[in-house]
Coordinates of C-alpha atoms and ligand atoms in Angstrom, one line a residue:
X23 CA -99.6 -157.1 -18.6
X24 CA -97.2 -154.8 -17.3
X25 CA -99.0 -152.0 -17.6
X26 CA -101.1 -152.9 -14.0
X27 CA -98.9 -151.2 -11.4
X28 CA -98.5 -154.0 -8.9
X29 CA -99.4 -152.3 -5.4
X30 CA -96.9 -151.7 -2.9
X31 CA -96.8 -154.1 0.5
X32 CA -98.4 -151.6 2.7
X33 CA -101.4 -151.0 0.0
X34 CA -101.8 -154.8 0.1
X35 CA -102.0 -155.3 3.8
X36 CA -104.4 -152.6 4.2
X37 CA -106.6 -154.8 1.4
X38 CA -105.7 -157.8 3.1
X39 CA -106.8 -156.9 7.0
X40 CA -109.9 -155.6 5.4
X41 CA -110.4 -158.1 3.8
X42 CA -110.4 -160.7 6.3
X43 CA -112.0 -158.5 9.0
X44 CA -115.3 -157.6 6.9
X45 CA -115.6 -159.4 3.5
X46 CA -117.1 -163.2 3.7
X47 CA -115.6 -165.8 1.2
X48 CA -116.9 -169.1 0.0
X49 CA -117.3 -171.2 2.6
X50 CA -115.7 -169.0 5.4
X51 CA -115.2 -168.1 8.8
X52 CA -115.6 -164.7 9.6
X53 CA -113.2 -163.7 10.3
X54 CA -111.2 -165.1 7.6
X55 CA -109.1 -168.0 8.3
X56 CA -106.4 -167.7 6.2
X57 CA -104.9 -164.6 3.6
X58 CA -106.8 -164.7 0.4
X59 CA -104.4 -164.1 -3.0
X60 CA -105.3 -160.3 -4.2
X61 CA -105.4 -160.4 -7.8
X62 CA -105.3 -156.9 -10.0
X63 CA -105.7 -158.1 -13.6
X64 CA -105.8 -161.4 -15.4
X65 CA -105.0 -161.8 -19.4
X66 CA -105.2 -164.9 -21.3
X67 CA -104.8 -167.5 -19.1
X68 CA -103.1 -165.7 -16.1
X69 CA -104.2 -164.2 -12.6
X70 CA -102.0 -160.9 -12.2
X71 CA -101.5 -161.0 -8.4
X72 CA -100.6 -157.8 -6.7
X73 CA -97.6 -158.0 -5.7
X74 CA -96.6 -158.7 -9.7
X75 CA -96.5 -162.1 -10.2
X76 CA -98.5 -164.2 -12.4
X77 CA -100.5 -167.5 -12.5
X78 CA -101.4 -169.9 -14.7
X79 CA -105.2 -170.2 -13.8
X80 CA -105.7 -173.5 -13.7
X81 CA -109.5 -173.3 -12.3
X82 CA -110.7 -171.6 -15.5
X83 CA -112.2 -169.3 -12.3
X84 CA -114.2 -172.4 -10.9
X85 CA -114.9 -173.8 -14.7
X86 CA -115.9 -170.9 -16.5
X87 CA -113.7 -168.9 -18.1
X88 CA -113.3 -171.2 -21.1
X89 CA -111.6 -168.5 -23.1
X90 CA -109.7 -167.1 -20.9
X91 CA -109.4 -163.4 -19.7
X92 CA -109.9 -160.2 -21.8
X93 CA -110.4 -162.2 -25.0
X94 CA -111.4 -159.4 -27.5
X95 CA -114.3 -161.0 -29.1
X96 CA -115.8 -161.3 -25.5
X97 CA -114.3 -158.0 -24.8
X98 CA -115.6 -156.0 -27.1
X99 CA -118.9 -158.0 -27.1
X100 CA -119.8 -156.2 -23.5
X101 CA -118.3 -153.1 -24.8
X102 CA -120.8 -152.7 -27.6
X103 CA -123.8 -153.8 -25.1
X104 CA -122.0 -151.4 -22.9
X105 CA -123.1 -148.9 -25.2
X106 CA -126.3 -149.9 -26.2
X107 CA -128.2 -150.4 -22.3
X108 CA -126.9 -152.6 -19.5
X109 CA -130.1 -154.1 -18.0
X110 CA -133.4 -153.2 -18.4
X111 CA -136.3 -155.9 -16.3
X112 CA -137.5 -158.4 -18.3
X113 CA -140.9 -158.2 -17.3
X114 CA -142.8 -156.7 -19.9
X115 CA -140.1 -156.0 -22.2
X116 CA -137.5 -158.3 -24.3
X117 CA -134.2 -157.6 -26.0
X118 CA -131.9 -158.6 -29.2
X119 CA -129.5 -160.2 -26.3
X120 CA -131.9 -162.5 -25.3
X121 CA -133.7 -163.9 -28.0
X122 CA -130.2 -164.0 -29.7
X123 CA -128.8 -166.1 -26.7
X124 CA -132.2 -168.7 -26.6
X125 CA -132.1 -169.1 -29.8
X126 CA -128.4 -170.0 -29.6
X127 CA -129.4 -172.5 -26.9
X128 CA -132.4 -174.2 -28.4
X129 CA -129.9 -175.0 -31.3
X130 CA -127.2 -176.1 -29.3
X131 CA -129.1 -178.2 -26.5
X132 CA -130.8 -181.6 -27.7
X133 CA -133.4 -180.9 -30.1
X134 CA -136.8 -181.5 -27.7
X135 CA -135.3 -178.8 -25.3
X136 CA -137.2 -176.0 -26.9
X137 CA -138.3 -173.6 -24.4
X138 CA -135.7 -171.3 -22.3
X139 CA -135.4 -169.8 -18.6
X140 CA -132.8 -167.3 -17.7
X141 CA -131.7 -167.4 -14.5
X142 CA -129.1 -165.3 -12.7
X143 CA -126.7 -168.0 -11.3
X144 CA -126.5 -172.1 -11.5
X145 CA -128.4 -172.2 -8.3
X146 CA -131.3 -170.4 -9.2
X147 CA -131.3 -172.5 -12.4
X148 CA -131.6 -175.6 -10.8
X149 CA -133.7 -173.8 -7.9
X150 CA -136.3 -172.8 -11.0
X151 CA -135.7 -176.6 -12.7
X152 CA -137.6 -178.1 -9.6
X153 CA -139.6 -175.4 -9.8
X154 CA -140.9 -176.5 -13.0
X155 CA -141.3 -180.2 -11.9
X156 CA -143.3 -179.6 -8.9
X157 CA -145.8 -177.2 -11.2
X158 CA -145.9 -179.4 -13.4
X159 CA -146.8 -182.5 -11.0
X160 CA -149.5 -180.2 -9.9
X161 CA -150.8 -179.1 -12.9
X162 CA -151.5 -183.0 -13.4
X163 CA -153.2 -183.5 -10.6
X164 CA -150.4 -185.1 -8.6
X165 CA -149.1 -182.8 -5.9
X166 CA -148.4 -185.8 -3.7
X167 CA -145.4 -186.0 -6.2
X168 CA -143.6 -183.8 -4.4
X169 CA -139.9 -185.4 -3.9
X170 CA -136.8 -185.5 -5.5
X171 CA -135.1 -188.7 -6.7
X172 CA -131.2 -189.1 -7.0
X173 CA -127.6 -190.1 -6.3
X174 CA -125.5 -189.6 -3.7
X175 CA -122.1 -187.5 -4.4
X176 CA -123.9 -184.7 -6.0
X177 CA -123.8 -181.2 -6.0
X178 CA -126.5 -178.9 -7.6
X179 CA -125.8 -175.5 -5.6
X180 CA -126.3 -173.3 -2.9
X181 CA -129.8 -172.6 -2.3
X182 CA -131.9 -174.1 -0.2
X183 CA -134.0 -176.9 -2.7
X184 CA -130.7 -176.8 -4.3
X185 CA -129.4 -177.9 -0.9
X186 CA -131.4 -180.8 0.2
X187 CA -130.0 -182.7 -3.5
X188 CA -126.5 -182.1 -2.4
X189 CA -125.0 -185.7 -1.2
X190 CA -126.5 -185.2 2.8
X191 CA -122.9 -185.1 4.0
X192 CA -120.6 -183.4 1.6
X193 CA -123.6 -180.9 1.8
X194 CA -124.0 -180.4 5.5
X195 CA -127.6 -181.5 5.6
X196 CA -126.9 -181.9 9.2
X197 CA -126.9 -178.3 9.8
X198 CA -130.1 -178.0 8.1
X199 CA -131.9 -180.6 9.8
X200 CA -135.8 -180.3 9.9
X201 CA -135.7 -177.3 7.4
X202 CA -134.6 -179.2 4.5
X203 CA -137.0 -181.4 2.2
X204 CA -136.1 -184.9 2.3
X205 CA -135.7 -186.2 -1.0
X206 CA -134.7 -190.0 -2.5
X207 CA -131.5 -190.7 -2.8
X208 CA -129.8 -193.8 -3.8
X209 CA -126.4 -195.0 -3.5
X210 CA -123.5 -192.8 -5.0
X211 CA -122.7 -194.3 -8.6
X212 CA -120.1 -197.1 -7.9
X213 CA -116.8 -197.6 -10.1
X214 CA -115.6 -195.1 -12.7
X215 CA -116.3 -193.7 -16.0
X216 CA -114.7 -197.0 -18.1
X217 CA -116.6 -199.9 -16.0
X218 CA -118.7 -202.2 -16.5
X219 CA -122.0 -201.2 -14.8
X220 CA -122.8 -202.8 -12.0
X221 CA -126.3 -204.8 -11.5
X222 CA -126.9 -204.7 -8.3
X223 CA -126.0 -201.1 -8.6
X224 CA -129.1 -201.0 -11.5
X225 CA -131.2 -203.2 -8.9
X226 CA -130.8 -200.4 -6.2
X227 CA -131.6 -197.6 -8.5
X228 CA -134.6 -199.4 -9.8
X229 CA -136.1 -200.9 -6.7
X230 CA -135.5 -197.2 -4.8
X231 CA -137.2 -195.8 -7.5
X232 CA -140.4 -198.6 -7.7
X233 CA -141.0 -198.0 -3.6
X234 CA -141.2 -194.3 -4.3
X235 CA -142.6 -194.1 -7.4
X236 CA -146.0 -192.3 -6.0
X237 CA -144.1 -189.5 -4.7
X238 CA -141.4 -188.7 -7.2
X239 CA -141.7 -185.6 -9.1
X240 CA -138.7 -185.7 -10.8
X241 CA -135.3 -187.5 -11.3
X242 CA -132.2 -185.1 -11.3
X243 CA -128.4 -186.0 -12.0
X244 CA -125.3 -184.4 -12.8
X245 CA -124.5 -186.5 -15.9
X246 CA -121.6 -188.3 -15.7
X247 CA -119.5 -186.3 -13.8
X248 CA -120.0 -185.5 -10.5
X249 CA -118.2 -182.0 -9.9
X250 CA -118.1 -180.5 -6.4
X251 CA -119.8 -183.3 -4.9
X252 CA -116.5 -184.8 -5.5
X253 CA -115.0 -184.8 -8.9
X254 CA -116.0 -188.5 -10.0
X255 CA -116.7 -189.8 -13.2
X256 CA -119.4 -192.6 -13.6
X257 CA -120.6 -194.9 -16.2
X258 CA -123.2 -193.2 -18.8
X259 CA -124.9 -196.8 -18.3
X260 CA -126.4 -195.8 -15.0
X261 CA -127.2 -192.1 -16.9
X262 CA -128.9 -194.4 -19.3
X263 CA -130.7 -195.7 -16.3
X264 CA -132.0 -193.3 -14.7
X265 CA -133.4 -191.9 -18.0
X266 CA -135.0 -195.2 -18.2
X267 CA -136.6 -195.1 -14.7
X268 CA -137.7 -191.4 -15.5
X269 CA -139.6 -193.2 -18.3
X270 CA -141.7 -195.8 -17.0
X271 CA -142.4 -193.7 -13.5
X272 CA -143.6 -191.1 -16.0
X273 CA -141.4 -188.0 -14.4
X274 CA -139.1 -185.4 -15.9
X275 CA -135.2 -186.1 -16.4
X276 CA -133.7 -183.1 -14.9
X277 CA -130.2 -183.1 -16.1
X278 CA -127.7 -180.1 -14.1
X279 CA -124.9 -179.6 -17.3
X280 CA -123.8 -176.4 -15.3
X281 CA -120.3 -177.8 -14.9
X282 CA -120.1 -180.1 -18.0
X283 CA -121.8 -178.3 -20.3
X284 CA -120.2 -176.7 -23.3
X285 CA -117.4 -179.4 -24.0
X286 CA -115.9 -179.9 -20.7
X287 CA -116.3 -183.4 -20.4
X288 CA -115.3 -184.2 -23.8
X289 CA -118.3 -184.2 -25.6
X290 CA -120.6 -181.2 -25.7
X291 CA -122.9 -182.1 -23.0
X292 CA -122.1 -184.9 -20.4
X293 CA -125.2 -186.4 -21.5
X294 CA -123.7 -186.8 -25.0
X295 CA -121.6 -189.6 -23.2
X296 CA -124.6 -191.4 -22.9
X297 CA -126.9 -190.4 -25.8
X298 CA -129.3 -189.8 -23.5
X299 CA -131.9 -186.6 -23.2
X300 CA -133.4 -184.7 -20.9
X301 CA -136.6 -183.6 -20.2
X302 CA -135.3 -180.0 -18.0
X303 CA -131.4 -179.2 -18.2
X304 CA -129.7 -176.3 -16.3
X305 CA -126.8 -174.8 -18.1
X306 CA -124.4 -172.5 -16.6
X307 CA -120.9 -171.3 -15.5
X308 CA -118.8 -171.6 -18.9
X309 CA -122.3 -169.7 -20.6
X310 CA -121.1 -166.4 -20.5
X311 CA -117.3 -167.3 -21.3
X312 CA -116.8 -166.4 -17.3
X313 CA -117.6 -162.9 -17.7
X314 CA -121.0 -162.5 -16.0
X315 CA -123.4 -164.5 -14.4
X316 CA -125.9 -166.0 -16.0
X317 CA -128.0 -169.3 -16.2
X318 CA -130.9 -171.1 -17.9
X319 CA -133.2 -173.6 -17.3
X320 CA -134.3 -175.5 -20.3
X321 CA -137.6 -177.8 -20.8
X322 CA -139.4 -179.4 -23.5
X323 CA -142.9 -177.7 -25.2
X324 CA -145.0 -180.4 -23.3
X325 CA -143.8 -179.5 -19.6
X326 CA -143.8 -176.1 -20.7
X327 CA -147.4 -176.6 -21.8
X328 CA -148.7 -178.1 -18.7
X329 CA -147.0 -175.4 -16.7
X330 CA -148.7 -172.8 -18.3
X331 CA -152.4 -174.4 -18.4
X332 CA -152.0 -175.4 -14.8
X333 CA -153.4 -173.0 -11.7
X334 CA -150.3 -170.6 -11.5
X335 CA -150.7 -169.8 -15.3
X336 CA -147.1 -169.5 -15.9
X337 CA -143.9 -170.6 -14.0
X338 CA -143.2 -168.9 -10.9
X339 CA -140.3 -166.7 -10.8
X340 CA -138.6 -163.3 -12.4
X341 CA -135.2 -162.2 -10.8
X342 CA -134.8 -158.9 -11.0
X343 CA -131.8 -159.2 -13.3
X344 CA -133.4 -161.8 -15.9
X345 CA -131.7 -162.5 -19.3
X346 CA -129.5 -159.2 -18.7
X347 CA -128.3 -158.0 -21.2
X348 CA -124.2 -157.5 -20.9
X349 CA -124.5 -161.5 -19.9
X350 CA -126.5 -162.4 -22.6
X351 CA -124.6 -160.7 -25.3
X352 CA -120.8 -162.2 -23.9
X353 CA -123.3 -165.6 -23.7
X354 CA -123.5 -165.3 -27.2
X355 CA -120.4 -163.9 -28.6
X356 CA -118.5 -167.4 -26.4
X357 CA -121.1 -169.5 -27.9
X358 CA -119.9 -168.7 -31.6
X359 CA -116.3 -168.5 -30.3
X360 CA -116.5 -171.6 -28.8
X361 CA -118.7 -173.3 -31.6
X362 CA -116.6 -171.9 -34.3
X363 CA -120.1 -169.8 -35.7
X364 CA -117.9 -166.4 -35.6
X365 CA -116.1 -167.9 -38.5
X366 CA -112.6 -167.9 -36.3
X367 CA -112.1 -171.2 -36.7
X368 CA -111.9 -172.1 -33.1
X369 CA -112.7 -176.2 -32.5
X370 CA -113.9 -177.0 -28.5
X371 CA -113.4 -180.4 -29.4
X372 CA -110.0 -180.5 -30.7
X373 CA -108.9 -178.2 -27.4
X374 CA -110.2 -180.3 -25.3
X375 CA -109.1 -183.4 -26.5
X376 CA -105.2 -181.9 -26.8
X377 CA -105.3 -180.4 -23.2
X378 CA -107.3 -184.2 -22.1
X379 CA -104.3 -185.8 -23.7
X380 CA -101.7 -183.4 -21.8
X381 CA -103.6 -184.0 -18.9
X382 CA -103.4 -188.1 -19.4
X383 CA -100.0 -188.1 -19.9
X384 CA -98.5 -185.1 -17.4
X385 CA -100.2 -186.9 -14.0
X386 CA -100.0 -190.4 -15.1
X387 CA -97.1 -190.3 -13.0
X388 CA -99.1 -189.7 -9.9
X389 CA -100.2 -193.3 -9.7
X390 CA -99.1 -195.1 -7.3
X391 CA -97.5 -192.6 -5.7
X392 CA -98.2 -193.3 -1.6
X393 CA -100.5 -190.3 -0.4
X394 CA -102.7 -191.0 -4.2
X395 CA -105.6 -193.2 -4.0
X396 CA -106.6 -192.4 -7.7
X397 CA -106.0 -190.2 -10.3
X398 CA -108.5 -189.9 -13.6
X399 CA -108.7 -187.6 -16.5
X400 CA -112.2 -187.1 -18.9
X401 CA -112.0 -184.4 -21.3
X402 CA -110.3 -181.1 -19.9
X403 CA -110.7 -182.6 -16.3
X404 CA -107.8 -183.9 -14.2
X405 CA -108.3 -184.9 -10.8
X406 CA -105.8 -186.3 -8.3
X407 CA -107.7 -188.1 -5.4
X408 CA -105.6 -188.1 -2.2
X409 CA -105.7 -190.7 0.5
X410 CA -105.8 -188.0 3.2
X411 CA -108.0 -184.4 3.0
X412 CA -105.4 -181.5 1.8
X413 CA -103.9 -178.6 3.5
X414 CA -104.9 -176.5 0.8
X415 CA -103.1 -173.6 1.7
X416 CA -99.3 -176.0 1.8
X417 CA -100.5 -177.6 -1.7
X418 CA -101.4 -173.9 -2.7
X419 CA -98.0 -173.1 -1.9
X420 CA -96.5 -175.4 -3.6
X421 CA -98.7 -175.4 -6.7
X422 CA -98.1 -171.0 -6.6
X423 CA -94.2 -171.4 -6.2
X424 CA -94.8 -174.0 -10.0
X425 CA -96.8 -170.4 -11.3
X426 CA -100.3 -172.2 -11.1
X427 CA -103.5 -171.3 -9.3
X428 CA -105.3 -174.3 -8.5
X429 CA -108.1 -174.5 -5.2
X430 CA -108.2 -178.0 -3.9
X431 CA -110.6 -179.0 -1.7
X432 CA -111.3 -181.9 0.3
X433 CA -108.9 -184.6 -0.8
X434 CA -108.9 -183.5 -4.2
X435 CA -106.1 -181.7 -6.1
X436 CA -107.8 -180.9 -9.8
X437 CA -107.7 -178.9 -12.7
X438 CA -110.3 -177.7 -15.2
X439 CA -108.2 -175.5 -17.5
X440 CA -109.5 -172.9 -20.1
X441 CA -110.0 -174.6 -23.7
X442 CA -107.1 -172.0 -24.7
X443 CA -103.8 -173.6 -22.8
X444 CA -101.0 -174.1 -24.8
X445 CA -99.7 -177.4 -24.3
X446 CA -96.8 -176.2 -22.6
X447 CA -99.3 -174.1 -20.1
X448 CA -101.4 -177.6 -19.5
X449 CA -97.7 -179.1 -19.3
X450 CA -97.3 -176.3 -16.2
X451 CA -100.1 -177.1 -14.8
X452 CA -99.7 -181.0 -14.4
X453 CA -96.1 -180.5 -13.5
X454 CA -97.3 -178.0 -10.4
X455 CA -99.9 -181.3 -9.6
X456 CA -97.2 -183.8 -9.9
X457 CA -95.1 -181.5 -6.9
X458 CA -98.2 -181.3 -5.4
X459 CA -98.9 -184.7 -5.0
X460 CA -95.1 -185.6 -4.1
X461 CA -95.4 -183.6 -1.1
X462 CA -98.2 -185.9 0.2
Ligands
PLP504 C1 -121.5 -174.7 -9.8 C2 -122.6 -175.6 -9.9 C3 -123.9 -175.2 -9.5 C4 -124.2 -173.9 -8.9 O1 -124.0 -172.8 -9.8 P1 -123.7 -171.3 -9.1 O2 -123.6 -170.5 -10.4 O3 -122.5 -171.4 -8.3 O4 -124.9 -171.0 -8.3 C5 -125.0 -176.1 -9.7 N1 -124.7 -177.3 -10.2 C6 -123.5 -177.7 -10.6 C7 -123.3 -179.1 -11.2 C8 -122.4 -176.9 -10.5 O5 -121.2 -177.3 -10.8

């Protein structure tokens, strides 16, 4: 990695004022707030800041970068696309990438999952998933079944339908009052991932559901883990539930597997956990390996059916950069990387189970500890939940001075690490947590 010059101070300030005088980050002020970390170059599993030093990445560049940085299969993957076309529009025309990349999915994805949306990011998946329950509603002859049912504590992006199935506080509906739909939402799944269900927690989901029932169009759920709503694990009984209640109200089961799809959670879908099925499932973030965005939107041949005979004819929407075709061909070549296909011998499940074991043992110490109010690991997932909110930028410090990039937010100090950490790197990792947590 030596070979990217590190820039000098005064290069870096003149990046750094610009920066935080004209570019807007996640969830900014504007100006910025605090100094963002420049980063020139990342390999394997390391950030290459500017100023020379490196960082274990221990945000997998928020969950998608499974494989790490400049893998070669993945490298050369966009390379050869590079060389072939970049994009051309979907409409109209189709391309080796894609049907490579659905056919790849219908495979992978639970077997009545048969027909494939691409979508540009995890937000317009899930913005194109409610899509395709309210058409569908229509198409039936029920419009009045309009809402959304689900859980508190969730998080399905950024958009604006996206939005108003966020948990209302964690996402702000308050700032959005009156413009938002109002959708169903019951309580947020009580206990954690290894409890007993609780029935009066199945009584609330049920009864919610019964009182609605005329207006639902469709249930959606993050299975099993809850990610940026707030990094919580829940029983796959009350998954089982909801698919259940999905049943006898006669709606879809929209399942968002844009954070736990493709192993993370331990199994290969976080509805695996629960044996259950979807009717519509969004995939996302560790689809292309981290290298490009890209999304889908899955459904079964029945809602696809109705869709199409309904009024619209079809399903309503075609981004301009649909199924591209550099993210559809790095899609693919981390799908056989990551499924072993490619012949390389690589095994999800064995890497996530060693780092999910690293991860177990390296912050059990954190329990107990005064400023902790819980700490829980499932599959390459390690979450430290603090009494207080974080000063991300002191915990930052202290988690950069350990060589490891982590981004807490809230009162959460977490890890999702790529599949390819060495021991030793996880090891790094939960050690720079541990300090972290210390320091409460
Ligand atoms: C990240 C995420 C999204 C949004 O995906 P973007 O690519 O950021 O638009 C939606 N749902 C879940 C569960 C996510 O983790």
């Amino acid at each position: 990695m030596a070979e990217h010059a590190a820039m000098n101070p005064e290069e870096i300030e003149r990046l750094l004022a610009f920066d935080r005088e004209h570019v807007w980050h996640p969830y900014g002020p504007m100006p910025g707030a605090v100094d963002n970390h420049p980063v020139v170059a990342a390999e394997g599993v390391r950030l290459v800041l500017a100023d020379g030093r490196t960082l274990i990445d221990g945000m997998s560049s928020w969950w998608a970068a499974v494989h790490g940085y400049r893998h070669p299969v993945l490298d050369a993957a966009v390379a050869d696309q590079i060389g072939r076309m970049s994009h051309v529009m979907f409409g109209g025309l189709t391309h080796p990438p894609a049907v490579r990349l659905a056919s790849l999915l219908v495979d992978l994805t639970p077997e009545p999952l048969t027909k494939v949306f691409f979508a540009d990011s995890g937000s317009v998946s899930v913005e194109v998933a409610i899509k395709m329950a309210l058409q569908y509603q229509r198409a039936l002859g029920r419009p009045e079944r309009h809402r959304l049912f689900t859980v508190r504590g969730g998080y399905h992006g950024d958009t604006f339908a996206d939005m108003s199935v966020c948990d209302p506080v964690n996402g702000m509906h308050h700032l959005f009052t009156g413009v938002l739909p109002r959708q169903i939402f019951a309580s947020p799944p009580p206990g954690g991932y290894a409890d007993e269900p609780d029935p009066a927690y199945l009584d609330e989901l049920a009864s919610l559901a019964a009182r609605h029932s005329g207006e639902i169009a469709a249930i959606i759920a993050e299975p099993v883990v809850q990610g940026a709503g707030g990094m919580r694990f829940y029983s796959p009984a009350y998954l089982r539930a909801l698919r259940d209640l999905a049943d006898e109200h006669g709606v879809p089961l929209i399942l968002d597997e844009i954070a736990t799809g493709f192993g993370r959670s331990g199994t290969f879908w976080g509805a695996d956990h629960a044996g259950v099925v979807p009717d519509i499932m969004c995939v996302g973030k560790a689809l292309t390996g981290g290298y490009l965005t890209m999304a889908a939107t899955l459904c079964t041949s029945e809602i696809a059916r109705v869709i199409s005979e309904g009024e619209g004819g079809g399903l309503m929407h075609g981004p301009t950069f649909m199924a591209n075709p550099l993210a559809a061909s790095v899609a693919c070549a981390s799908l056989e990387l990551l499924t072993g296909r490619d012949g390389r011998g690589r095994d999800w499940r064995a890497e996530v189970s060693a780092i999910s074991a690293v991860l177990e043992d390296g912050l059990a110490e954190t329990r107990g500890l005064p400023g902790v109010r819980d700490t829980r690991v499932l599959g390459a997932i390690g979450v430290i939940e603090t009494v207080e909110p974080v000063d991300v930028p002191a915990i930052q410090k202290i988690t950069m001075s350990h060589g490891v990039w982590l981004r807490p937010f809230r009162n959460l100090i977490y890890t999702m690490p790529p599949y390819v950490c060495t021991p030793d790197e996880v090891a790094r990792i939960t050690e720079a947590m541990v300090a972290a947590a210390r320091s409460l």
